[in-house]
PDB file of C-alpha atoms and ligand atoms in Angstrom:
ATOM      1  CA  MET A   1    -128.932 -68.838 -21.537  1.00  0.00           C
ATOM      2  CA  PRO A   2    -132.577 -68.576 -20.506  1.00  0.00           C
ATOM      3  CA  ALA A   3    -133.597 -70.526 -17.440  1.00  0.00           C
ATOM      4  CA  PRO A   4    -135.824 -73.575 -17.905  1.00  0.00           C
ATOM      5  CA  TYR A   5    -138.815 -71.761 -16.467  1.00  0.00           C
ATOM      6  CA  CYS A   6    -141.627 -73.964 -17.767  1.00  0.00           C
ATOM      7  CA  TYR A   7    -144.478 -71.808 -16.500  1.00  0.00           C
ATOM      8  CA  ARG A   8    -143.249 -68.919 -18.631  1.00  0.00           C
ATOM      9  CA  CYS A   9    -141.146 -70.734 -21.202  1.00  0.00           C
ATOM     10  CA  TYR A  10    -138.715 -68.444 -22.976  1.00  0.00           C
ATOM     11  CA  TYR A  11    -139.256 -70.415 -26.177  1.00  0.00           C
ATOM     12  CA  GLY A  12    -143.046 -70.501 -25.782  1.00  0.00           C
ATOM     13  CA  LEU A  13    -143.114 -74.300 -25.611  1.00  0.00           C
ATOM     14  CA  ASN A  14    -144.723 -76.829 -23.274  1.00  0.00           C
ATOM     15  CA  TYR A  15    -143.113 -79.650 -21.333  1.00  0.00           C
ATOM     16  CA  PRO A  16    -142.753 -82.500 -22.228  1.00  0.00           C
ATOM     17  CA  SER A  17    -143.674 -81.967 -25.904  1.00  0.00           C
ATOM     18  CA  CYS A  18    -140.851 -79.385 -26.060  1.00  0.00           C
ATOM     19  CA  GLU A  19    -138.408 -82.292 -25.745  1.00  0.00           C
ATOM     20  CA  LEU A  20    -136.285 -80.024 -23.539  1.00  0.00           C
ATOM     21  CA  HIS A  21    -135.531 -77.552 -26.293  1.00  0.00           C
ATOM     22  CA  CYS A  22    -133.980 -75.207 -23.668  1.00  0.00           C
ATOM     23  CA  ALA A  23    -131.328 -77.788 -22.799  1.00  0.00           C
ATOM     24  CA  GLU A  24    -130.721 -78.507 -26.477  1.00  0.00           C
ATOM     25  CA  MET A  25    -130.129 -74.787 -27.046  1.00  0.00           C
ATOM     26  CA  ILE A  26    -127.448 -74.831 -24.338  1.00  0.00           C
ATOM     27  CA  ARG A  27    -125.908 -77.832 -26.050  1.00  0.00           C
ATOM     28  CA  LYS A  28    -125.938 -76.005 -29.361  1.00  0.00           C
ATOM     29  CA  LYS A  29    -124.315 -72.940 -27.826  1.00  0.00           C
ATOM     30  CA  LEU A  30    -121.620 -75.058 -26.192  1.00  0.00           C
ATOM     31  CA  ILE A  31    -120.802 -76.771 -29.477  1.00  0.00           C
ATOM     32  CA  GLU A  32    -120.781 -73.485 -31.344  1.00  0.00           C
ATOM     33  CA  HIS A  33    -118.428 -71.739 -28.885  1.00  0.00           C
ATOM     34  CA  ARG A  34    -116.614 -74.655 -27.280  1.00  0.00           C
ATOM     35  CA  ASP A  35    -113.227 -72.952 -27.763  1.00  0.00           C
ATOM     36  CA  ARG A  36    -114.331 -69.927 -25.742  1.00  0.00           C
ATOM     37  CA  ILE A  37    -116.516 -71.486 -23.057  1.00  0.00           C
ATOM     38  CA  CYS A  38    -114.901 -72.680 -19.846  1.00  0.00           C
ATOM     39  CA  GLY A  39    -117.954 -74.111 -18.166  1.00  0.00           C
ATOM     40  CA  VAL A  40    -121.629 -73.957 -17.333  1.00  0.00           C
ATOM     41  CA  ILE A  41    -122.658 -72.734 -13.899  1.00  0.00           C
ATOM     42  CA  LEU A  42    -126.124 -73.599 -12.700  1.00  0.00           C
ATOM     43  CA  GLU A  43    -128.215 -74.266  -9.656  1.00  0.00           C
ATOM     44  CA  PRO A  44    -129.281 -77.852 -10.249  1.00  0.00           C
ATOM     45  CA  LEU A  45    -133.021 -78.635 -10.253  1.00  0.00           C
ATOM     46  CA  VAL A  46    -134.179 -75.563  -8.358  1.00  0.00           C
ATOM     47  CA  GLN A  47    -133.113 -71.978  -8.938  1.00  0.00           C
ATOM     48  CA  GLY A  48    -133.759 -70.439  -5.548  1.00  0.00           C
ATOM     49  CA  ALA A  49    -133.536 -66.665  -5.488  1.00  0.00           C
ATOM     50  CA  ALA A  50    -134.618 -66.462  -9.155  1.00  0.00           C
ATOM     51  CA  GLY A  51    -138.138 -67.433  -8.003  1.00  0.00           C
ATOM     52  CA  MET A  52    -137.951 -71.092  -6.969  1.00  0.00           C
ATOM     53  CA  ILE A  53    -137.778 -72.210 -10.573  1.00  0.00           C
ATOM     54  CA  VAL A  54    -137.961 -75.984 -10.691  1.00  0.00           C
ATOM     55  CA  HIS A  55    -136.239 -77.369 -13.764  1.00  0.00           C
ATOM     56  CA  PRO A  56    -137.992 -79.986 -15.880  1.00  0.00           C
ATOM     57  CA  ARG A  57    -136.885 -83.574 -15.451  1.00  0.00           C
ATOM     58  CA  GLY A  58    -133.973 -84.415 -17.739  1.00  0.00           C
ATOM     59  CA  PHE A  59    -132.697 -80.851 -18.176  1.00  0.00           C
ATOM     60  CA  LEU A  60    -129.651 -81.285 -15.966  1.00  0.00           C
ATOM     61  CA  LYS A  61    -128.681 -84.570 -17.575  1.00  0.00           C
ATOM     62  CA  ILE A  62    -128.673 -83.057 -21.072  1.00  0.00           C
ATOM     63  CA  VAL A  63    -126.548 -80.128 -19.899  1.00  0.00           C
ATOM     64  CA  ARG A  64    -124.151 -82.546 -18.187  1.00  0.00           C
ATOM     65  CA  ASP A  65    -123.808 -84.636 -21.337  1.00  0.00           C
ATOM     66  CA  ALA A  66    -123.333 -81.496 -23.444  1.00  0.00           C
ATOM     67  CA  THR A  67    -120.516 -80.254 -21.191  1.00  0.00           C
ATOM     68  CA  LYS A  68    -118.817 -83.644 -21.427  1.00  0.00           C
ATOM     69  CA  GLU A  69    -119.252 -83.671 -25.177  1.00  0.00           C
ATOM     70  CA  THR A  70    -117.614 -80.235 -25.498  1.00  0.00           C
ATOM     71  CA  ASP A  71    -114.994 -80.719 -22.793  1.00  0.00           C
ATOM     72  CA  THR A  72    -116.351 -77.859 -20.701  1.00  0.00           C
ATOM     73  CA  LEU A  73    -116.949 -77.946 -16.958  1.00  0.00           C
ATOM     74  CA  LEU A  74    -120.231 -78.335 -15.152  1.00  0.00           C
ATOM     75  CA  ILE A  75    -120.237 -76.212 -12.022  1.00  0.00           C
ATOM     76  CA  ALA A  76    -123.151 -76.862  -9.704  1.00  0.00           C
ATOM     77  CA  ASP A  77    -124.142 -74.256  -7.153  1.00  0.00           C
ATOM     78  CA  GLU A  78    -125.838 -76.368  -4.485  1.00  0.00           C
ATOM     79  CA  VAL A  79    -125.645 -73.718  -1.798  1.00  0.00           C
ATOM     80  CA  ALA A  80    -129.445 -73.714  -1.570  1.00  0.00           C
ATOM     81  CA  THR A  81    -130.302 -77.220  -2.781  1.00  0.00           C
ATOM     82  CA  GLY A  82    -127.536 -79.167  -1.050  1.00  0.00           C
ATOM     83  CA  PHE A  83    -127.761 -81.166   2.168  1.00  0.00           C
ATOM     84  CA  GLY A  84    -131.161 -82.743   1.870  1.00  0.00           C
ATOM     85  CA  ARG A  85    -133.269 -79.774   0.812  1.00  0.00           C
ATOM     86  CA  THR A  86    -134.664 -81.519  -2.287  1.00  0.00           C
ATOM     87  CA  GLY A  87    -135.077 -84.950  -0.696  1.00  0.00           C
ATOM     88  CA  ARG A  88    -131.666 -86.255  -1.765  1.00  0.00           C
ATOM     89  CA  MET A  89    -128.394 -85.282  -0.138  1.00  0.00           C
ATOM     90  CA  PHE A  90    -127.550 -83.274  -3.265  1.00  0.00           C
ATOM     91  CA  ALA A  91    -129.928 -82.204  -6.029  1.00  0.00           C
ATOM     92  CA  VAL A  92    -127.639 -83.535  -8.781  1.00  0.00           C
ATOM     93  CA  GLU A  93    -128.307 -87.052  -7.465  1.00  0.00           C
ATOM     94  CA  HIS A  94    -131.867 -86.861  -8.792  1.00  0.00           C
ATOM     95  CA  GLU A  95    -130.429 -87.137 -12.293  1.00  0.00           C
ATOM     96  CA  ASP A  96    -127.347 -89.216 -11.497  1.00  0.00           C
ATOM     97  CA  VAL A  97    -125.151 -86.286 -12.411  1.00  0.00           C
ATOM     98  CA  ARG A  98    -121.651 -85.658 -11.069  1.00  0.00           C
ATOM     99  CA  PRO A  99    -120.551 -82.075 -11.621  1.00  0.00           C
ATOM    100  CA  ASP A 100    -116.886 -81.099 -11.991  1.00  0.00           C
ATOM    101  CA  ILE A 101    -117.140 -78.461  -9.298  1.00  0.00           C
ATOM    102  CA  MET A 102    -119.778 -78.090  -6.608  1.00  0.00           C
ATOM    103  CA  ALA A 103    -120.372 -75.131  -4.282  1.00  0.00           C
ATOM    104  CA  LEU A 104    -121.960 -75.851  -0.916  1.00  0.00           C
ATOM    105  CA  ALA A 105    -122.848 -73.811   2.157  1.00  0.00           C
ATOM    106  CA  LYS A 106    -126.110 -73.070   4.029  1.00  0.00           C
ATOM    107  CA  GLY A 107    -127.381 -76.532   4.995  1.00  0.00           C
ATOM    108  CA  ILE A 108    -123.927 -77.911   5.795  1.00  0.00           C
ATOM    109  CA  THR A 109    -124.254 -76.536   9.335  1.00  0.00           C
ATOM    110  CA  GLY A 110    -128.038 -76.642   9.453  1.00  0.00           C
ATOM    111  CA  GLY A 111    -127.732 -72.861   9.303  1.00  0.00           C
ATOM    112  CA  TYR A 112    -126.214 -72.605  12.774  1.00  0.00           C
ATOM    113  CA  LEU A 113    -122.838 -71.211  11.714  1.00  0.00           C
ATOM    114  CA  PRO A 114    -121.450 -69.888   8.440  1.00  0.00           C
ATOM    115  CA  LEU A 115    -119.466 -72.520   6.580  1.00  0.00           C
ATOM    116  CA  ALA A 116    -118.964 -73.086   2.877  1.00  0.00           C
ATOM    117  CA  VAL A 117    -117.039 -75.599   0.837  1.00  0.00           C
ATOM    118  CA  THR A 118    -116.036 -76.042  -2.783  1.00  0.00           C
ATOM    119  CA  LEU A 119    -115.699 -79.601  -4.007  1.00  0.00           C
ATOM    120  CA  THR A 120    -113.996 -80.660  -7.167  1.00  0.00           C
ATOM    121  CA  THR A 121    -112.839 -83.749  -8.976  1.00  0.00           C
ATOM    122  CA  GLU A 122    -109.454 -85.367  -8.512  1.00  0.00           C
ATOM    123  CA  ASP A 123    -108.767 -84.409 -12.125  1.00  0.00           C
ATOM    124  CA  ILE A 124    -109.176 -80.673 -11.511  1.00  0.00           C
ATOM    125  CA  TYR A 125    -107.462 -80.828  -8.118  1.00  0.00           C
ATOM    126  CA  SER A 126    -104.399 -82.477  -9.614  1.00  0.00           C
ATOM    127  CA  GLN A 127    -103.988 -79.632 -12.125  1.00  0.00           C
ATOM    128  CA  PHE A 128    -102.880 -77.480  -9.185  1.00  0.00           C
ATOM    129  CA  LEU A 129    -100.233 -79.905  -7.998  1.00  0.00           C
ATOM    130  CA  GLY A 130     -96.599 -79.516  -8.976  1.00  0.00           C
ATOM    131  CA  LYS A 131     -93.220 -78.235  -7.874  1.00  0.00           C
ATOM    132  CA  TYR A 132     -93.236 -74.848  -6.194  1.00  0.00           C
ATOM    133  CA  GLU A 133     -91.380 -73.245  -9.096  1.00  0.00           C
ATOM    134  CA  GLU A 134     -94.031 -74.391 -11.556  1.00  0.00           C
ATOM    135  CA  PHE A 135     -96.487 -72.019  -9.819  1.00  0.00           C
ATOM    136  CA  LYS A 136     -99.406 -74.332 -10.325  1.00  0.00           C
ATOM    137  CA  THR A 137    -100.520 -73.885  -6.742  1.00  0.00           C
ATOM    138  CA  PHE A 138    -103.904 -72.242  -6.298  1.00  0.00           C
ATOM    139  CA  PHE A 139    -102.692 -69.469  -4.012  1.00  0.00           C
ATOM    140  CA  HIS A 140    -105.980 -68.565  -2.456  1.00  0.00           C
ATOM    141  CA  GLY A 141    -107.266 -68.622   1.075  1.00  0.00           C
ATOM    142  CA  HIS A 142    -109.852 -67.120   3.355  1.00  0.00           C
ATOM    143  CA  SER A 143    -109.369 -65.539   6.755  1.00  0.00           C
ATOM    144  CA  TYR A 144    -111.574 -68.203   8.289  1.00  0.00           C
ATOM    145  CA  THR A 145    -110.686 -71.256   6.221  1.00  0.00           C
ATOM    146  CA  ALA A 146    -111.381 -74.445   8.177  1.00  0.00           C
ATOM    147  CA  ASN A 147    -112.781 -72.465  11.085  1.00  0.00           C
ATOM    148  CA  PRO A 148    -112.935 -75.103  13.863  1.00  0.00           C
ATOM    149  CA  LEU A 149    -116.244 -73.965  15.310  1.00  0.00           C
ATOM    150  CA  GLY A 150    -117.891 -73.869  11.868  1.00  0.00           C
ATOM    151  CA  CYS A 151    -116.491 -77.288  11.023  1.00  0.00           C
ATOM    152  CA  ALA A 152    -117.697 -78.706  14.347  1.00  0.00           C
ATOM    153  CA  ALA A 153    -121.204 -77.458  13.526  1.00  0.00           C
ATOM    154  CA  GLY A 154    -120.877 -79.091  10.103  1.00  0.00           C
ATOM    155  CA  ILE A 155    -119.817 -82.426  11.572  1.00  0.00           C
ATOM    156  CA  SER A 156    -122.649 -82.339  14.122  1.00  0.00           C
ATOM    157  CA  THR A 157    -125.139 -81.620  11.368  1.00  0.00           C
ATOM    158  CA  LEU A 158    -123.860 -84.525   9.279  1.00  0.00           C
ATOM    159  CA  ASN A 159    -124.122 -86.809  12.325  1.00  0.00           C
ATOM    160  CA  ILE A 160    -127.738 -85.763  12.837  1.00  0.00           C
ATOM    161  CA  PHE A 161    -128.460 -86.527   9.163  1.00  0.00           C
ATOM    162  CA  GLU A 162    -127.437 -90.122   9.819  1.00  0.00           C
ATOM    163  CA  LYS A 163    -128.650 -90.592  13.361  1.00  0.00           C
ATOM    164  CA  ASP A 164    -132.125 -89.151  12.764  1.00  0.00           C
ATOM    165  CA  SER A 165    -132.504 -90.373   9.149  1.00  0.00           C
ATOM    166  CA  ILE A 166    -133.156 -86.822   8.006  1.00  0.00           C
ATOM    167  CA  LEU A 167    -133.324 -87.685   4.312  1.00  0.00           C
ATOM    168  CA  SER A 168    -136.168 -90.153   4.707  1.00  0.00           C
ATOM    169  CA  HIS A 169    -137.940 -87.692   6.978  1.00  0.00           C
ATOM    170  CA  VAL A 170    -137.631 -84.989   4.294  1.00  0.00           C
ATOM    171  CA  GLN A 171    -139.067 -87.357   1.682  1.00  0.00           C
ATOM    172  CA  LYS A 172    -142.001 -88.208   3.945  1.00  0.00           C
ATOM    173  CA  ILE A 173    -142.750 -84.656   4.986  1.00  0.00           C
ATOM    174  CA  SER A 174    -142.414 -83.401   1.384  1.00  0.00           C
ATOM    175  CA  LEU A 175    -145.257 -85.709   0.393  1.00  0.00           C
ATOM    176  CA  ARG A 176    -147.430 -84.219   3.105  1.00  0.00           C
ATOM    177  CA  LEU A 177    -146.506 -80.773   1.840  1.00  0.00           C
ATOM    178  CA  SER A 178    -147.421 -81.619  -1.769  1.00  0.00           C
ATOM    179  CA  GLN A 179    -150.776 -83.033  -0.662  1.00  0.00           C
ATOM    180  CA  ARG A 180    -151.506 -79.799   1.150  1.00  0.00           C
ATOM    181  CA  LEU A 181    -150.334 -77.668  -1.788  1.00  0.00           C
ATOM    182  CA  ASN A 182    -152.979 -79.351  -3.955  1.00  0.00           C
ATOM    183  CA  GLU A 183    -155.602 -77.500  -1.941  1.00  0.00           C
ATOM    184  CA  ILE A 184    -154.777 -74.140  -3.510  1.00  0.00           C
ATOM    185  CA  LYS A 185    -153.627 -75.114  -6.960  1.00  0.00           C
ATOM    186  CA  ASP A 186    -156.987 -74.247  -8.536  1.00  0.00           C
ATOM    187  CA  HIS A 187    -157.310 -70.884  -6.836  1.00  0.00           C
ATOM    188  CA  PRO A 188    -157.687 -68.221  -9.568  1.00  0.00           C
ATOM    189  CA  GLY A 189    -154.837 -66.180  -8.065  1.00  0.00           C
ATOM    190  CA  VAL A 190    -152.417 -69.084  -7.967  1.00  0.00           C
ATOM    191  CA  GLY A 191    -150.593 -69.396 -11.265  1.00  0.00           C
ATOM    192  CA  ASP A 192    -148.010 -72.041 -10.553  1.00  0.00           C
ATOM    193  CA  ILE A 193    -146.903 -74.156  -7.622  1.00  0.00           C
ATOM    194  CA  ARG A 194    -143.358 -75.437  -7.868  1.00  0.00           C
ATOM    195  CA  GLN A 195    -141.988 -77.935  -5.421  1.00  0.00           C
ATOM    196  CA  LYS A 196    -138.921 -80.086  -5.061  1.00  0.00           C
ATOM    197  CA  GLY A 197    -138.637 -81.639  -1.626  1.00  0.00           C
ATOM    198  CA  LEU A 198    -138.826 -78.883   0.948  1.00  0.00           C
ATOM    199  CA  MET A 199    -138.372 -76.059  -1.557  1.00  0.00           C
ATOM    200  CA  VAL A 200    -141.632 -74.490  -2.665  1.00  0.00           C
ATOM    201  CA  GLY A 201    -142.554 -71.456  -4.731  1.00  0.00           C
ATOM    202  CA  ILE A 202    -146.164 -70.355  -5.135  1.00  0.00           C
ATOM    203  CA  GLU A 203    -146.422 -67.897  -8.020  1.00  0.00           C
ATOM    204  CA  LEU A 204    -149.343 -65.540  -7.611  1.00  0.00           C
ATOM    205  CA  VAL A 205    -150.987 -64.039 -10.694  1.00  0.00           C
ATOM    206  CA  ARG A 206    -153.848 -61.686 -11.435  1.00  0.00           C
ATOM    207  CA  ASP A 207    -155.439 -64.254 -13.685  1.00  0.00           C
ATOM    208  CA  SER A 208    -154.388 -67.863 -13.702  1.00  0.00           C
ATOM    209  CA  LYS A 209    -155.957 -68.401 -17.137  1.00  0.00           C
ATOM    210  CA  THR A 210    -153.848 -65.769 -18.921  1.00  0.00           C
ATOM    211  CA  LYS A 211    -150.898 -65.922 -16.450  1.00  0.00           C
ATOM    212  CA  GLU A 212    -151.132 -62.137 -16.255  1.00  0.00           C
ATOM    213  CA  PRO A 213    -149.033 -60.955 -13.321  1.00  0.00           C
ATOM    214  CA  PHE A 214    -150.200 -58.549 -10.631  1.00  0.00           C
ATOM    215  CA  ASP A 215    -149.291 -54.891 -10.991  1.00  0.00           C
ATOM    216  CA  PRO A 216    -145.932 -54.665  -9.174  1.00  0.00           C
ATOM    217  CA  SER A 217    -147.224 -51.718  -7.135  1.00  0.00           C
ATOM    218  CA  PHE A 218    -149.640 -54.134  -5.427  1.00  0.00           C
ATOM    219  CA  LYS A 219    -146.627 -55.780  -3.771  1.00  0.00           C
ATOM    220  CA  ILE A 220    -148.705 -58.910  -3.586  1.00  0.00           C
ATOM    221  CA  GLY A 221    -145.923 -61.020  -2.089  1.00  0.00           C
ATOM    222  CA  GLN A 222    -145.230 -58.486   0.653  1.00  0.00           C
ATOM    223  CA  ARG A 223    -148.923 -58.311   1.496  1.00  0.00           C
ATOM    224  CA  VAL A 224    -149.198 -62.060   1.857  1.00  0.00           C
ATOM    225  CA  ILE A 225    -146.223 -62.406   4.156  1.00  0.00           C
ATOM    226  CA  LYS A 226    -147.476 -59.557   6.350  1.00  0.00           C
ATOM    227  CA  LYS A 227    -150.640 -61.570   6.896  1.00  0.00           C
ATOM    228  CA  THR A 228    -148.860 -64.850   7.552  1.00  0.00           C
ATOM    229  CA  LYS A 229    -146.759 -63.064  10.158  1.00  0.00           C
ATOM    230  CA  GLU A 230    -149.945 -62.120  12.031  1.00  0.00           C
ATOM    231  CA  LYS A 231    -150.717 -65.858  12.047  1.00  0.00           C
ATOM    232  CA  GLY A 232    -147.321 -66.692  13.520  1.00  0.00           C
ATOM    233  CA  VAL A 233    -145.535 -67.733  10.333  1.00  0.00           C
ATOM    234  CA  ILE A 234    -142.554 -65.768   9.039  1.00  0.00           C
ATOM    235  CA  LEU A 235    -142.053 -66.090   5.286  1.00  0.00           C
ATOM    236  CA  ARG A 236    -140.136 -64.292   2.588  1.00  0.00           C
ATOM    237  CA  PRO A 237    -141.476 -63.576  -0.877  1.00  0.00           C
ATOM    238  CA  LEU A 238    -139.412 -63.391  -4.060  1.00  0.00           C
ATOM    239  CA  GLY A 239    -141.464 -60.799  -5.924  1.00  0.00           C
ATOM    240  CA  ASP A 240    -144.842 -62.439  -6.520  1.00  0.00           C
ATOM    241  CA  VAL A 241    -143.571 -65.861  -5.522  1.00  0.00           C
ATOM    242  CA  ILE A 242    -144.295 -66.993  -1.972  1.00  0.00           C
ATOM    243  CA  VAL A 243    -141.446 -69.157  -0.737  1.00  0.00           C
ATOM    244  CA  LEU A 244    -141.884 -72.065   1.640  1.00  0.00           C
ATOM    245  CA  MET A 245    -138.600 -73.531   2.866  1.00  0.00           C
ATOM    246  CA  PRO A 246    -139.242 -75.067   6.279  1.00  0.00           C
ATOM    247  CA  PRO A 247    -136.444 -76.667   8.305  1.00  0.00           C
ATOM    248  CA  LEU A 248    -135.693 -80.257   7.331  1.00  0.00           C
ATOM    249  CA  THR A 249    -136.787 -81.430  10.779  1.00  0.00           C
ATOM    250  CA  THR A 250    -140.261 -79.893  10.396  1.00  0.00           C
ATOM    251  CA  GLY A 251    -143.058 -82.144  11.627  1.00  0.00           C
ATOM    252  CA  GLU A 252    -146.484 -82.773  10.107  1.00  0.00           C
ATOM    253  CA  ASP A 253    -148.224 -80.405  12.512  1.00  0.00           C
ATOM    254  CA  GLU A 254    -145.840 -77.642  11.536  1.00  0.00           C
ATOM    255  CA  ILE A 255    -146.406 -78.308   7.833  1.00  0.00           C
ATOM    256  CA  ASP A 256    -150.113 -77.934   8.525  1.00  0.00           C
ATOM    257  CA  MET A 257    -149.600 -74.716  10.447  1.00  0.00           C
ATOM    258  CA  LEU A 258    -147.421 -73.360   7.639  1.00  0.00           C
ATOM    259  CA  CYS A 259    -149.941 -74.291   4.950  1.00  0.00           C
ATOM    260  CA  ASP A 260    -152.988 -73.080   6.899  1.00  0.00           C
ATOM    261  CA  ALA A 261    -151.400 -69.678   7.479  1.00  0.00           C
ATOM    262  CA  THR A 262    -150.073 -69.351   3.922  1.00  0.00           C
ATOM    263  CA  PHE A 263    -153.192 -70.460   2.091  1.00  0.00           C
ATOM    264  CA  SER A 264    -155.602 -68.365   4.149  1.00  0.00           C
ATOM    265  CA  SER A 265    -153.333 -65.329   3.770  1.00  0.00           C
ATOM    266  CA  ILE A 266    -153.167 -65.782  -0.007  1.00  0.00           C
ATOM    267  CA  GLU A 267    -156.941 -66.088  -0.197  1.00  0.00           C
ATOM    268  CA  GLU A 268    -157.537 -63.018   1.982  1.00  0.00           C
ATOM    269  CA  VAL A 269    -155.041 -60.822   0.111  1.00  0.00           C
ATOM    270  CA  ILE A 270    -156.287 -61.815  -3.323  1.00  0.00           C
ATOM    271  CA  LYS A 271    -159.838 -61.062  -2.260  1.00  0.00           C
ATOM    272  CA  GLU A 272    -158.690 -57.603  -1.106  1.00  0.00           C
ATOM    273  CA  VAL A 273    -156.936 -56.653  -4.312  1.00  0.00           C
TER     274      VAL A 273
HETATM  275  C1  LIG B 301    -127.305 -68.267  -0.531  1.00  0.00           C
HETATM  276  C2  LIG B 301    -126.774 -68.661  -1.842  1.00  0.00           C
HETATM  277  C3  LIG B 301    -125.490 -68.292  -2.267  1.00  0.00           C
HETATM  278  C4  LIG B 301    -124.584 -67.441  -1.417  1.00  0.00           C
HETATM  279  O1  LIG B 301    -123.785 -68.279  -0.637  1.00  0.00           O
HETATM  280  P1  LIG B 301    -122.749 -67.650   0.403  1.00  0.00           P
HETATM  281  O2  LIG B 301    -122.142 -68.829   1.068  1.00  0.00           O
HETATM  282  O3  LIG B 301    -123.536 -66.767   1.318  1.00  0.00           O
HETATM  283  O4  LIG B 301    -121.782 -66.888  -0.418  1.00  0.00           O
HETATM  284  C5  LIG B 301    -125.031 -68.738  -3.480  1.00  0.00           C
HETATM  285  N1  LIG B 301    -125.779 -69.515  -4.270  1.00  0.00           N
HETATM  286  C6  LIG B 301    -127.010 -69.906  -3.909  1.00  0.00           C
HETATM  287  C7  LIG B 301    -127.794 -70.805  -4.818  1.00  0.00           C
HETATM  288  C8  LIG B 301    -127.554 -69.488  -2.702  1.00  0.00           C
HETATM  289  O5  LIG B 301    -128.795 -69.869  -2.348  1.00  0.00           O
END
């Protein structure tokens, strides 16, 4: 199903007058094929590598209700959004949604060691319980399952979340970041700025009025990050989208440094091309 990418809506509609047609289409599809569909997998609220696509408010809730209605599973990939990135511990909390299965990694160790976890409901878990001869057991393991060093890094990270009130810090610093982002929203080369907590995508376009993209051969994103690097800020673009994903412990001064370097680089590069 098409992503709820409001800036370039697949259905050519506008939020909120669209009344979340994209989510309704998923609901329709689920009802139509409920006997063949096992579940819906999505990245809740923000699709990271797809271009920092921030979903419109209410989308997730409709999809959750539709999966319940059709007895299909909701599988949330919170590898990128989980552990405070969006201002809540998990992105699904923004819409009071509880998925059936949730995939987590990255932020669980603050990025210090690789660790991932799959959570599920008691209901699903219990489907794998039974006598040995029933072969219900989920015979699956990893070489490094429950790696003690990885788990220790995870526990330390969770302790820091509590001890240093990381979530409230993220909420505070995200506000600072959105204030700063306002400074470039009217720039003719800036098409869309998408933010949820400390996840930001700045979509650059040739013409913000028509939303016409840059010629891919310009490698506009690459050019911008080359310039920010000269200013001491290492970023990564996703095509023409400049990604800002600072550490959750980032301070105000660092937000300013990040924004100063990014905005001036965008302005300089757009002037050049
Ligand atoms: C990084 C990422 C993954 C990959 O996770 P691994 O633990 O490296 O397999 C999956 N989904 C999302 C949304 C990600 O950002």
